[in-house]
């Protein structure tokens, strides 16, 4: 999903259209993903042969993420390093351990257990940036944490998966490391470079990027569901229960950690989404490539559910005023969200 709301200046003609497109896309994504999942379930023979293209589809999503990042997005990490690091550490500690807790409590079969743990070990999902914006949280911080966690993913995701899921199935650490570099880091860096040298062109197509990313995610889900269509009838409810529990616990832990550190309300909202919303597309891709179609099912279900829960929670947050408006890393109220925030806090 697009990071546009975090860094588009209010004077840019492309900003309002990009913001509207991001909001609509994140709202429509669950619908697109559900439709894609139904098609994959009903027509498995049509989608299963497309499995080798999943890595390319994820690369497209990450390339779009890179296109929406700017150099100031990375500079924000240096300006508020401890909060960004807190978010990344909480995510890579809480979500993997919560995943292990969920699979233990529900006594999940090995393949599904690996899939749930893998979702927990993935970096933050890009949808978190948009829902943070909708929730009137600290969007700049959200972008910083997503960027930093994505950069850490090639090492931390396979390492944590090996540690927590190694007892369920063999985890190929080095293969996963190389795969994440190829499908995540390289596309993101290429996107950033394109953004630097063709910023006007990227601004012009910015409203379309969230939709293209949504279509790519839905494409991945359709293939993943098709690959495990035979198991959904028996394991679908159990997977949904595990995913919902995992996601809600993550959202709560993210907010709770920020509250315990006495951070302001916008920061609490940002950390809640950063911890609770994962890059489930990456988890599904890795599960399909290195484990089994059934192991990829939790990632596909998470793709649907975390957009639903994120949109609902963002709506609830947006209706709750707070005394301090969202601020960016420099301490100033973001131009793109300032008017909306002021209107909220005055109620």
XYZ file of N, CA and C in Angstrom, residues 84-232:
447
model
N 11.700 4.543 16.838
C 11.665 3.649 15.679
C 12.224 2.274 16.051
N 13.328 2.277 16.783
C 13.928 1.008 17.220
C 12.987 0.268 18.169
N 12.313 1.017 19.050
C 11.336 0.405 19.955
C 10.242 -0.313 19.170
N 9.758 0.334 18.116
C 8.724 -0.281 17.300
C 9.199 -1.549 16.616
N 10.400 -1.512 16.050
C 10.944 -2.675 15.345
C 11.219 -3.822 16.318
N 11.820 -3.503 17.465
C 12.124 -4.534 18.456
C 10.840 -5.171 18.983
N 9.846 -4.323 19.275
C 8.564 -4.861 19.765
C 7.938 -5.782 18.736
N 8.005 -5.382 17.476
C 7.416 -6.192 16.411
C 8.111 -7.538 16.281
N 9.448 -7.519 16.223
C 10.187 -8.755 15.999
C 10.328 -9.612 17.256
N 9.946 -9.087 18.409
C 9.911 -9.885 19.632
C 8.492 -10.366 19.909
N 7.544 -9.431 19.890
C 6.169 -9.769 20.281
C 5.477 -10.684 19.285
N 5.493 -10.334 17.998
C 4.712 -11.102 17.032
C 5.202 -12.543 16.841
N 6.513 -12.789 16.777
C 6.947 -14.192 16.700
C 6.565 -14.995 17.949
N 6.756 -14.398 19.132
C 6.424 -15.109 20.364
C 4.917 -15.300 20.513
N 4.143 -14.294 20.105
C 2.690 -14.438 20.126
C 2.243 -15.529 19.160
N 2.915 -15.612 18.018
C 2.612 -16.681 17.070
C 2.863 -18.044 17.681
N 3.987 -18.181 18.381
C 4.290 -19.449 19.052
C 3.253 -19.748 20.127
N 2.840 -18.719 20.859
C 1.815 -18.896 21.888
C 0.502 -19.383 21.278
N 0.104 -18.784 20.167
C -1.155 -19.149 19.513
C -1.123 -20.589 19.033
N -0.047 -20.982 18.369
C 0.012 -22.352 17.839
C 0.078 -23.378 18.966
N 0.651 -22.979 20.114
C 0.718 -23.892 21.253
C -0.646 -24.033 21.919
N -1.319 -22.899 22.150
C -2.629 -22.914 22.807
C -3.647 -23.680 21.977
N -3.630 -23.471 20.648
C -4.610 -24.108 19.781
C -4.150 -25.474 19.269
N -2.944 -25.889 19.652
C -2.400 -27.195 19.230
C -2.524 -27.378 17.719
N -1.998 -26.416 16.977
C -2.129 -26.433 15.522
C -1.235 -27.494 14.892
N -1.672 -28.083 13.788
C -0.835 -29.033 13.044
C 0.456 -28.358 12.600
N 1.538 -29.122 12.393
C 2.849 -28.546 12.081
C 2.852 -27.552 10.921
N 2.217 -27.900 9.805
C 2.270 -27.010 8.645
C 1.582 -25.675 8.924
N 0.425 -25.716 9.570
C -0.283 -24.477 9.899
C 0.492 -23.707 10.957
N 1.087 -24.419 11.907
C 1.880 -23.771 12.955
C 3.039 -22.985 12.355
N 3.731 -23.589 11.401
C 4.836 -22.896 10.735
C 4.331 -21.645 10.026
N 3.171 -21.754 9.386
C 2.612 -20.603 8.684
C 2.282 -19.455 9.609
N 1.702 -19.757 10.776
C 1.361 -18.712 11.747
C 2.622 -18.059 12.294
N 3.604 -18.870 12.659
C 4.862 -18.343 13.181
C 5.569 -17.501 12.126
N 5.535 -17.952 10.874
C 6.171 -17.203 9.790
C 5.530 -15.832 9.602
N 4.212 -15.759 9.730
C 3.532 -14.457 9.682
C 4.062 -13.561 10.791
N 4.223 -14.125 11.992
C 4.725 -13.342 13.109
C 6.150 -12.872 12.923
N 6.943 -13.626 12.170
C 8.348 -13.278 11.954
C 8.552 -12.335 10.771
N 7.487 -12.026 10.050
C 7.585 -11.129 8.897
C 7.704 -9.676 9.363
N 8.212 -8.798 8.519
C 8.276 -7.374 8.880
C 6.903 -6.736 8.817
N 6.835 -5.462 9.127
C 5.562 -4.749 9.129
C 4.947 -4.665 7.747
N 3.631 -4.680 7.710
C 2.920 -4.561 6.437
C 2.755 -3.103 6.040
N 2.791 -2.826 4.749
C 2.694 -1.445 4.274
C 1.309 -0.846 4.505
N 0.300 -1.695 4.677
C -1.041 -1.167 4.958
C -1.075 -0.425 6.286
N -0.118 -0.719 7.177
C -0.089 -0.054 8.479
C 0.081 1.452 8.343
N 0.795 1.885 7.307
C 1.009 3.318 7.115
C -0.284 4.047 6.780
N -1.099 3.419 5.943
C -2.350 4.052 5.538
C -3.350 4.067 6.690
N -3.473 2.954 7.410
C -4.444 2.927 8.503
C -3.989 3.813 9.654
N -2.678 3.978 9.838
C -2.192 4.935 10.837
C -2.611 6.345 10.463
N -2.503 6.652 9.193
C -2.946 7.957 8.696
C -4.438 8.144 8.929
N -5.230 7.119 8.626
C -6.676 7.203 8.823
C -7.015 7.343 10.309
N -6.199 6.751 11.172
C -6.442 6.790 12.611
C -5.920 8.071 13.247
N -5.346 8.967 12.440
C -4.747 10.209 12.928
C -3.619 9.917 13.911
N -2.830 8.907 13.555
C -1.643 8.569 14.318
C -0.420 9.232 13.710
N 0.750 8.860 14.216
C 2.010 9.429 13.723
C 2.430 8.662 12.470
N 1.985 9.152 11.325
C 2.227 8.445 10.062
C 3.703 8.418 9.694
N 4.414 9.515 9.944
C 5.843 9.553 9.625
C 6.597 8.474 10.400
N 6.255 8.299 11.667
C 6.883 7.254 12.466
C 6.522 5.877 11.921
N 5.273 5.696 11.506
C 4.836 4.426 10.944
C 5.651 4.059 9.717
N 5.860 5.029 8.830
C 6.668 4.792 7.629
C 8.094 4.415 8.018
N 8.650 5.116 9.015
C 10.021 4.844 9.446
C 10.164 3.420 9.972
N 9.198 2.988 10.803
C 9.276 1.650 11.385
C 9.109 0.580 10.308
N 8.159 0.783 9.387
C 7.976 -0.178 8.297
C 9.246 -0.301 7.464
N 9.862 0.838 7.146
C 11.085 0.831 6.343
C 12.206 0.098 7.074
N 12.371 0.400 8.362
C 13.452 -0.206 9.133
C 13.232 -1.705 9.314
N 12.009 -2.105 9.596
C 11.732 -3.537 9.777
C 11.918 -4.302 8.470
N 11.581 -3.652 7.349
C 11.786 -4.286 6.047
C 13.270 -4.505 5.775
N 14.101 -3.533 6.156
C 15.543 -3.654 5.965
C 16.124 -4.755 6.860
N 15.513 -4.977 8.013
C 15.996 -6.010 8.942
C 15.496 -7.406 8.578
N 14.467 -7.479 7.753
C 13.789 -8.740 7.478
C 14.679 -9.850 6.911
N 15.617 -9.559 5.986
C 16.405 -10.664 5.426
C 17.143 -11.485 6.473
N 17.535 -10.859 7.571
C 18.236 -11.595 8.626
C 17.261 -12.095 9.695
N 16.409 -11.202 10.185
C 15.572 -11.541 11.337
C 14.453 -12.524 10.998
N 13.830 -12.385 9.838
C 12.705 -13.274 9.505
C 13.139 -14.741 9.423
N 14.157 -15.092 8.644
C 14.566 -16.511 8.625
C 15.172 -16.972 9.941
N 15.891 -16.082 10.645
C 16.518 -16.465 11.914
C 15.466 -16.794 12.969
N 14.459 -15.926 13.099
C 13.392 -16.158 14.074
C 12.542 -17.366 13.691
N 12.300 -17.536 12.388
C 11.526 -18.697 11.931
C 12.262 -19.991 12.248
N 13.585 -19.995 12.020
C 14.398 -21.175 12.337
C 14.338 -21.486 13.822
N 14.404 -20.461 14.655
C 14.405 -20.640 16.101
C 13.060 -21.153 16.618
N 11.970 -20.550 16.151
C 10.650 -20.845 16.714
C 9.905 -21.962 15.989
N 10.183 -22.135 14.691
C 9.430 -23.130 13.911
C 10.283 -24.326 13.509
N 11.558 -24.297 13.878
C 12.456 -25.382 13.481
C 12.055 -26.737 14.019
N 11.326 -26.739 15.140
C 10.894 -28.018 15.710
C 9.701 -28.610 14.972
N 9.034 -27.790 14.152
C 7.861 -28.258 13.392
C 8.263 -28.770 12.006
N 9.135 -28.014 11.333
C 9.581 -28.385 9.986
C 10.991 -27.847 9.786
N 11.712 -28.393 8.814
C 13.038 -27.888 8.484
C 12.925 -26.482 7.901
N 13.735 -25.573 8.430
C 13.702 -24.176 7.976
C 15.017 -23.853 7.265
N 14.984 -23.586 5.949
C 16.207 -23.281 5.196
C 16.614 -21.821 5.359
N 17.422 -21.539 6.370
C 17.768 -20.152 6.716
C 18.374 -19.392 5.547
N 19.448 -19.931 4.958
C 20.173 -19.182 3.928
C 19.345 -18.995 2.667
N 18.570 -19.987 2.315
C 17.713 -19.856 1.135
C 16.667 -18.763 1.349
N 16.104 -18.721 2.555
C 15.123 -17.688 2.865
C 15.773 -16.310 2.890
N 16.981 -16.246 3.420
C 17.720 -14.979 3.447
C 17.905 -14.414 2.039
N 18.385 -15.268 1.145
C 18.600 -14.839 -0.241
C 17.277 -14.468 -0.901
N 16.246 -15.258 -0.644
C 14.943 -14.997 -1.253
C 14.381 -13.657 -0.811
N 14.491 -13.333 0.485
C 13.975 -12.055 0.974
C 14.763 -10.894 0.391
N 16.065 -11.060 0.279
C 16.877 -10.012 -0.358
C 16.408 -9.759 -1.793
N 16.136 -10.841 -2.505
C 15.742 -10.726 -3.911
C 14.340 -10.160 -4.084
N 13.430 -10.582 -3.227
C 12.025 -10.198 -3.428
C 11.595 -8.993 -2.607
N 12.406 -8.588 -1.629
C 12.044 -7.452 -0.782
C 13.036 -6.312 -0.925
N 14.281 -6.543 -0.535
C 15.243 -5.446 -0.508
C 15.534 -4.876 -1.892
N 15.827 -5.747 -2.848
C 16.184 -5.253 -4.187
C 15.044 -4.441 -4.808
N 13.795 -4.941 -4.828
C 12.710 -4.128 -5.390
C 12.502 -2.806 -4.650
N 12.631 -2.813 -3.312
C 12.465 -1.572 -2.551
C 13.544 -0.558 -2.947
N 14.787 -1.001 -3.005
C 15.876 -0.094 -3.359
C 15.726 0.430 -4.788
N 15.307 -0.442 -5.690
C 15.080 0.014 -7.069
C 13.965 1.052 -7.095
N 12.915 0.818 -6.329
C 11.826 1.784 -6.257
C 12.279 3.122 -5.710
N 13.111 3.095 -4.670
C 13.636 4.343 -4.097
C 14.475 5.100 -5.118
N 15.305 4.363 -5.867
C 16.147 5.004 -6.879
C 15.299 5.638 -7.977
N 14.278 4.909 -8.423
C 13.378 5.465 -9.433
C 12.699 6.717 -8.901
N 12.306 6.675 -7.632
C 11.660 7.836 -7.007
C 12.588 9.049 -7.021
N 13.863 8.823 -6.711
C 14.830 9.929 -6.654
C 15.026 10.565 -8.022
N 15.120 9.737 -9.061
C 15.453 10.265 -10.384
C 14.231 10.561 -11.259
N 13.048 10.123 -10.830
C 11.843 10.379 -11.626
C 10.679 10.725 -10.707
N 10.935 11.646 -9.793
C 9.930 11.958 -8.772
C 8.646 12.526 -9.367
N 8.762 13.334 -10.414
C 7.562 13.923 -11.020
C 6.683 12.840 -11.642
N 7.303 11.886 -12.297
C 6.545 10.788 -12.892
C 5.872 9.949 -11.808
N 6.611 9.668 -10.716
C 6.054 8.876 -9.620
C 4.886 9.613 -8.973
N 5.025 10.936 -8.786
C 3.920 11.721 -8.224
C 2.682 11.646 -9.111
N 2.922 11.617 -10.423
C 1.797 11.590 -11.360
C 1.031 10.269 -11.284
N 1.745 9.171 -11.037
C 1.079 7.857 -10.986
C 0.768 7.423 -9.555
N 1.080 8.265 -8.565
C 0.885 7.900 -7.156
C -0.536 7.418 -6.837
N -1.595 8.060 -7.391
C -2.943 7.575 -7.059
C -3.209 6.143 -7.508
N -2.456 5.659 -8.504
C -2.689 4.314 -9.036
C -1.940 3.248 -8.237
N -0.855 3.633 -7.567
C 0.013 2.662 -6.906
C -0.708 1.804 -5.854
N -1.548 2.396 -4.975
C -2.236 1.547 -3.998
C -3.093 0.469 -4.646
N -3.717 0.814 -5.778
C -4.568 -0.159 -6.464
C -3.745 -1.267 -7.093
N -2.626 -0.909 -7.686
C -1.765 -1.926 -8.282
C -1.219 -2.861 -7.206
N -0.846 -2.295 -6.054
C -0.365 -3.126 -4.951
C -1.474 -4.036 -4.444
N -2.685 -3.513 -4.349
C -3.823 -4.312 -3.878
C -4.105 -5.471 -4.822
N -4.044 -5.204 -6.116
C -4.283 -6.258 -7.114
C -3.206 -7.338 -7.013
N -1.941 -6.912 -6.816
C -0.849 -7.880 -6.699
C -1.025 -8.760 -5.461
N -1.441 -8.150 -4.337
C -1.671 -8.929 -3.115
C -2.821 -9.911 -3.319
N -3.898 -9.452 -3.953
C -5.036 -10.333 -4.224
C -4.616 -11.494 -5.137
N -3.764 -11.212 -6.093
C -3.244 -12.246 -6.992
C -2.500 -13.320 -6.205
N -1.649 -12.876 -5.251
C -0.901 -13.820 -4.410
C -1.855 -14.687 -3.602
N -2.871 -14.055 -3.015
C -3.824 -14.783 -2.180
C -4.583 -15.835 -2.990
N -4.973 -15.485 -4.208
C -5.720 -16.441 -5.038
C -4.901 -17.698 -5.305
N -3.616 -17.532 -5.544
C -2.747 -18.677 -5.821
C -2.525 -19.505 -4.555
N -2.309 -18.801 -3.419
C -2.085 -19.507 -2.157
C -3.310 -20.319 -1.766
N -4.487 -19.728 -1.876
C -5.724 -20.427 -1.529
C -5.943 -21.612 -2.467
N -5.655 -21.419 -3.739
C -5.815 -22.517 -4.698
C -4.938 -23.701 -4.326
N -3.725 -23.416 -3.862
C -2.808 -24.487 -3.505
C -3.246 -25.284 -2.291
N -4.040 -24.657 -1.416
C -4.488 -25.355 -0.214
C -6.002 -25.519 -0.180
N -6.636 -25.469 -1.349
C -8.107 -25.545 -1.424
C -8.641 -26.818 -0.777
N -7.918 -27.912 -0.927
C -8.385 -29.172 -0.382
C -8.382 -29.216 1.137
N -7.587 -28.347 1.774
C -7.476 -28.361 3.238
C -8.326 -27.293 3.907
N -8.833 -26.349 3.130
C -9.567 -25.232 3.720
C -10.845 -25.703 4.414
